[in-house]
CSV table of C-alpha atoms and ligand atoms in Angstrom, one decimal:
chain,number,residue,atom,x,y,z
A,11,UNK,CA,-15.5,-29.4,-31.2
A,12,UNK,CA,-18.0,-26.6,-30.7
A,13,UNK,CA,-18.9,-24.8,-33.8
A,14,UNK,CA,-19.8,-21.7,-34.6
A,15,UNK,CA,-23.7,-20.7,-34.6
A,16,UNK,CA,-25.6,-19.3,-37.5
A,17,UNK,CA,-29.3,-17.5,-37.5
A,18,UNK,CA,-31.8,-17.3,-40.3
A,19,UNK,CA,-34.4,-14.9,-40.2
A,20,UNK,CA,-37.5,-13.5,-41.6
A,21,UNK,CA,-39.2,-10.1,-41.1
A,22,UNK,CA,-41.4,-8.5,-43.8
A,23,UNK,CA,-40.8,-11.9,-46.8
A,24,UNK,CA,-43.1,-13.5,-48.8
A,25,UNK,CA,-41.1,-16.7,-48.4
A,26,UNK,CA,-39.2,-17.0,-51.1
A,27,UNK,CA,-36.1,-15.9,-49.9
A,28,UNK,CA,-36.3,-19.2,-47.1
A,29,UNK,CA,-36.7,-21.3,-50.3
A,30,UNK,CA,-33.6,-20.2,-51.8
A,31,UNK,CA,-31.9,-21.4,-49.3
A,32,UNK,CA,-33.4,-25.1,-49.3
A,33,UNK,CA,-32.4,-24.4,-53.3
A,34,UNK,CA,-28.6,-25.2,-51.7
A,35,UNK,CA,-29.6,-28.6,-51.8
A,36,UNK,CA,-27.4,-31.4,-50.6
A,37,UNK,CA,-24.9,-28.5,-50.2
A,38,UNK,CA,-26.9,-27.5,-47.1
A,39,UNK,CA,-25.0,-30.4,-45.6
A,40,UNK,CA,-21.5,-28.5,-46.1
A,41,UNK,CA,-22.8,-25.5,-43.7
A,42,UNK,CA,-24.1,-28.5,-41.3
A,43,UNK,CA,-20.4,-29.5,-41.2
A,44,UNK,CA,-19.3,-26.3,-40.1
A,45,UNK,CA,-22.0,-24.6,-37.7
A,46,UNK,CA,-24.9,-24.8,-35.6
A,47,UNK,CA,-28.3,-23.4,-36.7
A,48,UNK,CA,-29.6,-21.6,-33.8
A,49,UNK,CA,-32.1,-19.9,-34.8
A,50,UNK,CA,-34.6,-20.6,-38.1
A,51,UNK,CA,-38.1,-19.8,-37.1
A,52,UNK,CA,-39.2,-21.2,-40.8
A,53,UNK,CA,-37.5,-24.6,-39.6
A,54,UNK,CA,-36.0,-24.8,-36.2
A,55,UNK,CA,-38.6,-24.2,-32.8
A,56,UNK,CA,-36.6,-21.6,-30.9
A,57,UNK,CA,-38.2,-19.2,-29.4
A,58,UNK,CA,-37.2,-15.1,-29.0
A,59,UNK,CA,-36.0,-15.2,-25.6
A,60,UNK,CA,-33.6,-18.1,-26.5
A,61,UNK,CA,-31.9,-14.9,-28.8
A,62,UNK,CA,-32.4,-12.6,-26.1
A,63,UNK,CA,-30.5,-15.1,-23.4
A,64,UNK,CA,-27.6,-15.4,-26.0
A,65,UNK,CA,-24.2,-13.4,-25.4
A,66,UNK,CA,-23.6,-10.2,-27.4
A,67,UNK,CA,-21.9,-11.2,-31.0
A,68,UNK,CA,-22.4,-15.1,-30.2
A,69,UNK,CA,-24.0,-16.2,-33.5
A,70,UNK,CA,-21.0,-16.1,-36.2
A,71,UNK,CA,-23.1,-15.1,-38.8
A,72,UNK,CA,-27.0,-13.9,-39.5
A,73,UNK,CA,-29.2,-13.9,-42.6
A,74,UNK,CA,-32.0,-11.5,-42.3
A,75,UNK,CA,-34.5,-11.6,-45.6
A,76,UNK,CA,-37.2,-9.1,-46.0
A,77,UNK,CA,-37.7,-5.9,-45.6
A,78,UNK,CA,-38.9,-3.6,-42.4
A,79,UNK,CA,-42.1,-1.8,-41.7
A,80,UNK,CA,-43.6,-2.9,-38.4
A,81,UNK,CA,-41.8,-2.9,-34.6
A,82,UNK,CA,-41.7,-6.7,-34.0
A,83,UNK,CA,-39.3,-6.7,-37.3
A,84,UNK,CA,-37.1,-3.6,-36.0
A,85,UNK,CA,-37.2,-5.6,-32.8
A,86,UNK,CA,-35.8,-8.5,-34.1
A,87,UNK,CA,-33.4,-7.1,-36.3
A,88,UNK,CA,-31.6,-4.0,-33.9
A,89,UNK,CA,-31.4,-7.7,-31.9
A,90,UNK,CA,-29.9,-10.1,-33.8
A,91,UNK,CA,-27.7,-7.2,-35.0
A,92,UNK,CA,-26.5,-7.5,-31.0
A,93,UNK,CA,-26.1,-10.9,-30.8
A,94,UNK,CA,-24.5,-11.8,-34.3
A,95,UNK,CA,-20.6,-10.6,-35.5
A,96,UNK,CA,-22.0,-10.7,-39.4
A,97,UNK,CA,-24.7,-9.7,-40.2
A,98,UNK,CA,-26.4,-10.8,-43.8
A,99,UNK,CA,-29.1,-8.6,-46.1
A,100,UNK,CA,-30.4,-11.9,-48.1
A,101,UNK,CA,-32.3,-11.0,-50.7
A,102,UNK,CA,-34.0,-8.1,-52.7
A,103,UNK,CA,-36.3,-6.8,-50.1
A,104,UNK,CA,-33.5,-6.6,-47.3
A,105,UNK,CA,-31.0,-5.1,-49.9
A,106,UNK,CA,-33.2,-2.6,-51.7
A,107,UNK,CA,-36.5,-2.6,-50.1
A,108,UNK,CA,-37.8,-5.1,-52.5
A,109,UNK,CA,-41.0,-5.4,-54.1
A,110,UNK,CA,-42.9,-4.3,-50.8
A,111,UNK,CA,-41.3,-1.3,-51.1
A,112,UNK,CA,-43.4,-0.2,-53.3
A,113,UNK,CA,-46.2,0.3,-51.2
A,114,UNK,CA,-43.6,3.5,-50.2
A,115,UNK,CA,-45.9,5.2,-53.2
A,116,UNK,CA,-48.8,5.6,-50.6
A,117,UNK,CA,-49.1,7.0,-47.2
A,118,UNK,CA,-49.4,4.7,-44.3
A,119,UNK,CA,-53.2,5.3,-44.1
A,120,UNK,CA,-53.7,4.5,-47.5
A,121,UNK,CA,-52.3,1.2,-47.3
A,122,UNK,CA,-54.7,0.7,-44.2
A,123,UNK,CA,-57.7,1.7,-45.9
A,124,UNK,CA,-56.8,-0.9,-48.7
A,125,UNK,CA,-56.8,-3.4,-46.6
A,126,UNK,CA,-59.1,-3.3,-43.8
A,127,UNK,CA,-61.8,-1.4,-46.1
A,128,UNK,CA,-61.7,-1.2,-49.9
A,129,UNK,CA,-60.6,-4.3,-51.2
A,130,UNK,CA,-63.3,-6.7,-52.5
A,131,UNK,CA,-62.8,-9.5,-50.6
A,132,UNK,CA,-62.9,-7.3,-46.9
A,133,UNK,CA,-66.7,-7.1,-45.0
A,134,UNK,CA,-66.0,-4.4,-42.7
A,135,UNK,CA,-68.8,-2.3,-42.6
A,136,UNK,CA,-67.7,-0.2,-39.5
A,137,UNK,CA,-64.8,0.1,-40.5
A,138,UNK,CA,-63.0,-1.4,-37.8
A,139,UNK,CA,-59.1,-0.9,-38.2
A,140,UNK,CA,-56.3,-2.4,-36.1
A,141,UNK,CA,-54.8,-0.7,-33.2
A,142,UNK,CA,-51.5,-1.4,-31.2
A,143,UNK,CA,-53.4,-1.4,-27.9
A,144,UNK,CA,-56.5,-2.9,-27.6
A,145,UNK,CA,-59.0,-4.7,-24.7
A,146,UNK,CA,-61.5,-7.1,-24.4
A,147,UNK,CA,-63.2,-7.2,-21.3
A,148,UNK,CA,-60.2,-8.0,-18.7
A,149,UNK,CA,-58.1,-9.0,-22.1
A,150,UNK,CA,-55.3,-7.3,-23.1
A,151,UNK,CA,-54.3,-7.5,-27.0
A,152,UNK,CA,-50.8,-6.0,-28.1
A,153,UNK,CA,-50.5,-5.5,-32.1
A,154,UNK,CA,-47.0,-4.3,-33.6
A,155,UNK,CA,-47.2,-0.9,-34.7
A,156,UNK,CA,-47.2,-0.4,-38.7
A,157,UNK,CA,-44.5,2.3,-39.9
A,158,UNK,CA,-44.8,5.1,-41.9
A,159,UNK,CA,-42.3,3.7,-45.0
A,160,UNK,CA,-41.0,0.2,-45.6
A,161,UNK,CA,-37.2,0.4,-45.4
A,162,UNK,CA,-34.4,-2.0,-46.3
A,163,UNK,CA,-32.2,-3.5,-43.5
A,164,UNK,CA,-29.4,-1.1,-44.0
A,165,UNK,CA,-31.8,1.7,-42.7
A,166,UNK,CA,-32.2,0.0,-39.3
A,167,UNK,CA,-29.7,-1.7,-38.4
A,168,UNK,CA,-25.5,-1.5,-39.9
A,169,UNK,CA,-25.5,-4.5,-42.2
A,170,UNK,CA,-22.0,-6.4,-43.5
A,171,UNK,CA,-22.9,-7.9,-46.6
A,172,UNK,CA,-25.7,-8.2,-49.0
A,173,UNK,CA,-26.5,-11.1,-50.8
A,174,UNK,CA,-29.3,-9.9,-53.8
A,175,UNK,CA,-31.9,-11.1,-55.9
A,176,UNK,CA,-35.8,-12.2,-55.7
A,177,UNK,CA,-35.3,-14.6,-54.6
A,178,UNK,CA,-31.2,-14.5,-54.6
A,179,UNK,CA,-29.2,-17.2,-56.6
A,180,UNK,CA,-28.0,-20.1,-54.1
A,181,UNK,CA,-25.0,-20.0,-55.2
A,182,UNK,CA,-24.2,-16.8,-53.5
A,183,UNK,CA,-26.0,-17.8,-50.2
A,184,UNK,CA,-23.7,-20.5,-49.9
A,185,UNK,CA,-20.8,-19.0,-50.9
A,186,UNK,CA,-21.7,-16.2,-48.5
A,187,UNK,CA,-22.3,-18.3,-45.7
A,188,UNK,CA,-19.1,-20.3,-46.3
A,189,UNK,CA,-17.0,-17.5,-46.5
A,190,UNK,CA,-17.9,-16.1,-43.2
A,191,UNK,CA,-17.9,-20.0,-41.3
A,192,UNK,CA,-14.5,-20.1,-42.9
A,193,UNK,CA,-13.1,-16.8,-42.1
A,194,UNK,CA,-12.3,-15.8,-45.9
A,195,UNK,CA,-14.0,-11.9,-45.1
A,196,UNK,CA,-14.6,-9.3,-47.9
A,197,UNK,CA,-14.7,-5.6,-47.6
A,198,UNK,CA,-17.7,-4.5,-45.0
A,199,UNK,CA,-20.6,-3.9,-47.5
A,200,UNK,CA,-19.8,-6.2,-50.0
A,201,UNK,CA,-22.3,-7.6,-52.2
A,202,UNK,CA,-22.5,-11.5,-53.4
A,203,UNK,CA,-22.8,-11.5,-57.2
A,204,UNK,CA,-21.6,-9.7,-60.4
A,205,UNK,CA,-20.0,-6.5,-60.7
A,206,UNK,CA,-21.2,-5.6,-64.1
A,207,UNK,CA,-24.5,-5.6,-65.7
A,208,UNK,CA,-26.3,-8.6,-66.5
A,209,UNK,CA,-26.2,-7.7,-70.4
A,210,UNK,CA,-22.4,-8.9,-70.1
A,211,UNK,CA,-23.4,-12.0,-69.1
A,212,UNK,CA,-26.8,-12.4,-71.5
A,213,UNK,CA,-27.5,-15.0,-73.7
A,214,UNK,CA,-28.8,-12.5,-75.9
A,215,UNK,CA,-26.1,-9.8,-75.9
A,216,UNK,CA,-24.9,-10.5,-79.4
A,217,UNK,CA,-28.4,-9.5,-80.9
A,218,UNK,CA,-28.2,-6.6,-78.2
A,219,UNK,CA,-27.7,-3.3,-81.0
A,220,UNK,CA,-24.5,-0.9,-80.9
A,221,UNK,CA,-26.8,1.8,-80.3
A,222,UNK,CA,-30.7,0.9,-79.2
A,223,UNK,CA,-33.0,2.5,-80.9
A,224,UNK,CA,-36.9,2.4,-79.8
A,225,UNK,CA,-40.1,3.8,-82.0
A,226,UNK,CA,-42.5,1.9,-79.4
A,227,UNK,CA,-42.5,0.0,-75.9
A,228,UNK,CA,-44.3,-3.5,-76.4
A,229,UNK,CA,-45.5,-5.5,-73.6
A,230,UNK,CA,-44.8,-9.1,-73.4
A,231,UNK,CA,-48.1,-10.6,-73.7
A,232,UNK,CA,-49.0,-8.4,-76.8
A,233,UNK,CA,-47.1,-10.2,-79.5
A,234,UNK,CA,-44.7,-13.3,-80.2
A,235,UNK,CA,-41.1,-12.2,-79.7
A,236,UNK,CA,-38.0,-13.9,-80.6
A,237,UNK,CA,-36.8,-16.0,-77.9
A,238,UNK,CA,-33.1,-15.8,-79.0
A,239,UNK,CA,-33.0,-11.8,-79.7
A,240,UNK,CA,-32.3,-9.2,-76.9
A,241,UNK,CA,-35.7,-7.7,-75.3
A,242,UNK,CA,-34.3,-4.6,-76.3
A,243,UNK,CA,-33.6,-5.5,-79.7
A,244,UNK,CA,-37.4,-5.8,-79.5
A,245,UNK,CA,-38.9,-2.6,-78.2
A,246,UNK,CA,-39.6,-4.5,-75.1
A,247,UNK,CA,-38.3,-3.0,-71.8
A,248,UNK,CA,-35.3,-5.0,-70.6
A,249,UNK,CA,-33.6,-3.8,-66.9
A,250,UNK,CA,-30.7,-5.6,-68.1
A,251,UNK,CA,-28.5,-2.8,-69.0
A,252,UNK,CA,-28.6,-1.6,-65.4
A,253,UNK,CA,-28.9,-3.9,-63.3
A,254,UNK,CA,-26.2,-6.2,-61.5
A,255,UNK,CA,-25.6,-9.7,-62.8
A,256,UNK,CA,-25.2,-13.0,-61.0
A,257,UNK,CA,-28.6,-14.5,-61.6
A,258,UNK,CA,-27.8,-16.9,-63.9
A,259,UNK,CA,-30.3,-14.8,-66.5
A,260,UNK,CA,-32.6,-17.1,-64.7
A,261,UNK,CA,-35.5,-14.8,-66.1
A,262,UNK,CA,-33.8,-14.4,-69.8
A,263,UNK,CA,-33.4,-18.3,-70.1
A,264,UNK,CA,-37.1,-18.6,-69.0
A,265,UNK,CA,-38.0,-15.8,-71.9
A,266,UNK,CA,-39.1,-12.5,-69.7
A,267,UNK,CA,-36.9,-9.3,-69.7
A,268,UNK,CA,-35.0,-8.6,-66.6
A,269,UNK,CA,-36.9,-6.9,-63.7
A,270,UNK,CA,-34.1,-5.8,-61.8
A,271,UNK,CA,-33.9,-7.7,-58.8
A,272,UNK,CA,-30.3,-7.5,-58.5
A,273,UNK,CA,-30.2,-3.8,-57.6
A,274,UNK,CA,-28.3,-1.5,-59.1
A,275,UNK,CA,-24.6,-1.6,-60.5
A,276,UNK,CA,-21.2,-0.3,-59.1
A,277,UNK,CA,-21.4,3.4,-58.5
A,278,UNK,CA,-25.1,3.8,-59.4
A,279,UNK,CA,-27.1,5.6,-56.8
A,280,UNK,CA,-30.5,5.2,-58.3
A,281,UNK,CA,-31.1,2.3,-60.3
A,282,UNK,CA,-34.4,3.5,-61.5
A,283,UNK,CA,-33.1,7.0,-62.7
A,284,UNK,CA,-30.3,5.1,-64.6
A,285,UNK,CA,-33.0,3.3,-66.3
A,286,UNK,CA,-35.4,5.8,-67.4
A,287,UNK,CA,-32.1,8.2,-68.5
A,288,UNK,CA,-31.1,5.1,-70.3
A,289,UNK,CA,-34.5,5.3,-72.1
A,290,UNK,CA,-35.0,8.6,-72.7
A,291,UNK,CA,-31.7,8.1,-74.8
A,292,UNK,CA,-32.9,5.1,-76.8
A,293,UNK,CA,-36.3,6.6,-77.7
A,294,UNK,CA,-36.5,7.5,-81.8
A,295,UNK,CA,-38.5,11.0,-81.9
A,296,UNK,CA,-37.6,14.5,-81.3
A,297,UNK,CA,-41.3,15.2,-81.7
A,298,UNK,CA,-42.5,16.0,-78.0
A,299,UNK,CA,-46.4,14.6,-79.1
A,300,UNK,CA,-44.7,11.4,-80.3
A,301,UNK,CA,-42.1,10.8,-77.3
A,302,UNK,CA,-45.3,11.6,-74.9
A,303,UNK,CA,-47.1,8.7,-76.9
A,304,UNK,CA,-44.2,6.0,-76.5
A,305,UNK,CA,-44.1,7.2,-72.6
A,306,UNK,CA,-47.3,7.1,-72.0
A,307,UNK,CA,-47.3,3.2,-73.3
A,308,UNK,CA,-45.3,2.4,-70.4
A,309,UNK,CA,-48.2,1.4,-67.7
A,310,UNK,CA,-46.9,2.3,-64.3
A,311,UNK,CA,-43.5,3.6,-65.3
A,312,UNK,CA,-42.7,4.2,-61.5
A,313,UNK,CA,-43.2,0.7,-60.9
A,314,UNK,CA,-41.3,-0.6,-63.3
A,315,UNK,CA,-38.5,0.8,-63.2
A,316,UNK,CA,-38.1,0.9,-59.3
A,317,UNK,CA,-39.4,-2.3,-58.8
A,318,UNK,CA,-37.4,-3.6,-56.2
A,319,UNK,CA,-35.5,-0.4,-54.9
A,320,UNK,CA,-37.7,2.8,-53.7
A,321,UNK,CA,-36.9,2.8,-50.7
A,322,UNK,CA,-33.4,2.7,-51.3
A,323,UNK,CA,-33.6,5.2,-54.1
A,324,UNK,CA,-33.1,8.9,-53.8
A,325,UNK,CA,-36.4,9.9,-52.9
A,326,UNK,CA,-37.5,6.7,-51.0
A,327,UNK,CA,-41.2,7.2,-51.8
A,328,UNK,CA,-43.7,9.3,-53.4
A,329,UNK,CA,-43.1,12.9,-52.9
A,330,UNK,CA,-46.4,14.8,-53.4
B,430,SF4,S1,-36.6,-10.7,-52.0
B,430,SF4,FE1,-38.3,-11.6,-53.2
B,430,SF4,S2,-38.3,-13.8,-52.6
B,430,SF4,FE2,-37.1,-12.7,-51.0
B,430,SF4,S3,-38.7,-12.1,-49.4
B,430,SF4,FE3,-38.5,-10.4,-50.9
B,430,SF4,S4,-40.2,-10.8,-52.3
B,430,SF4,FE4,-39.8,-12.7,-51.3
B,431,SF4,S1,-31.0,-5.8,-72.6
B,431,SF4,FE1,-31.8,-7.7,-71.6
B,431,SF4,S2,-32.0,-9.2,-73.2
B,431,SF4,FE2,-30.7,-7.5,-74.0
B,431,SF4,S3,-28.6,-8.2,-73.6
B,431,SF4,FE3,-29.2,-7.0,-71.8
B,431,SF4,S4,-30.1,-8.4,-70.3
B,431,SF4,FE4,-30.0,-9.5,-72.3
């Protein structure tokens, strides 16, 4: 019987989201009973004209994780968007942007500099920086170009489902996968995990007050919290409140707040906005010297709280 064929792929990922897949385990074996892995550059030797040679829509389904910034990964992704029916965002960074998204605070040449001149570890004294086109003698070198803005999948290429998290639960890669193989298909644009926030779910949500109240913002490696009590509960920034659950509270169980991998829940546009409105309603002052104070105790707020989505957020990036 010839079975359907699935794709795994990697553009701008640290990794992590490749792991999460081996984190299937011996359930791995249940997607080897139903399809062929075609194409898996982390595990399987196939090469980018093998993709190229393939009919339009032959692979059944495709997992793309990380984000996009450079022209081999728009490349690779407007193509396996040709040659797969479903396409997959696996993971924080092809969901949201993720946490390379962040560089979207600088401009392009900024992040260049850092690189190839100003960081400690760099000897480049004339200041040599890479260029798309470049010759040796008779050699000719070809670099991929580097984008202005790192951008989720969904700003490429049209994307059926996402599967979130950093790196995602397995749970929800398998159950995606299986899905598809089997024909069981959710609405377009669906997204494997939780509905609701992940303070429905929490361990800690009895201890989580009616109405939080914050004097200060404390910093987990300032003091010894109660590992039972909601982070909140604490004066310690928790994403909980608004971000999507289906982690597992992975982070919670292992004592550290919630970052916010998840992305944002139904209906919210802008997780990071939902956050800080969420705070500026839970700080205790109406004296403007002492809410400046609390604020100003929150080292890179902008980071924080957009994390793992600016590029999907209403501004996308820094706005000078
Ligand atoms: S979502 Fe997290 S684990 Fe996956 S590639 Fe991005 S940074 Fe890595
Ligand atoms: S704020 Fe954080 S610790 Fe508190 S209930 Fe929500 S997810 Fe749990």
């Amino acid at each position: 019987m010839v079975k359907p064929k699935i794709a795994l792929y990697w553009i701008s990922s640290c990794g992590g989201c490749e792991e999460s897949v081996l984190d299937i385990a011996e359930n791995i074996l249940k997607i080897k009973e139903l399809a062929d892995v075609v194409f898996w550059p982390v595990a399987v030797d196939t090469k980018y004209k093998d993709i190229k040679e393939m009919k339009d829509g032959e692979i059944a389904v495709c997992l793309i994780n990380g984000s996009v910034r450079m022209d081999e990964q728009e490349y690779m992704a407007r193509l396996l968007r040709k040659k797969s029916k479903i396409i997959i965002a696996h993971g924080a960074c092809a969901h949201l942007g993720g946490v390379y998204g962040l560089a979207n605070f600088y401009k392009r040449q900024e992040c260049l500099n850092r690189s190839y001149k100003e960081v400690p570890s760099v000897k480049n004294p004339e200041g040599i920086m890479p260029q798309t086109h470049s010759m040796d003698g008779e050699l000719e070198f070809e670099l991929s170009g580097f984008h202005d803005l790192v951008k989720p999948l969904n700003q490429v290429i049209e994307v059926d489902y996402y599967i979130p998290g950093c790196p995602p639960n397995p749970k929800y890669i398998l159950e995606a996968i299986t899905s598809v193989l089997q024909n069981v298909l959710l609405p377009k644009g669906s997204i494997f995990a939780d509905r609701k926030a992940l303070c429905s779910t929490c361990s800690r949500r009895d201890s989580k007050p009616e109405k939080v109240v914050m004097k200060e913002i404390k910093r987990p490696h300032e003091w010894e919290w109660d590992s039972d009590k909601c982070f909140l509960a604490q004066d310690m920034i928790c994403l909980g409140p608004a971000t999507r659950g289906g982690c597992e509270e992975r982070c919670i169980t292992a004592n550290m707040p919630c970052r916010g991998c998840y992305g944002p829940t139904e209906n919210v546009m802008d997780q990071g906005g939902k956050f800080l409105s969420a705070l500026a309603s839970i700080l205790d002052s109406k004296d403007d010297n002492e809410l400046e104070k609390i604020a100003d105790s929150i080292l890179d707020m902008a980071g924080i709280f957009y994390r793992y989505s600016l590029p999907s957020s209403l501004l996308r990036k820094k706005v000078k």
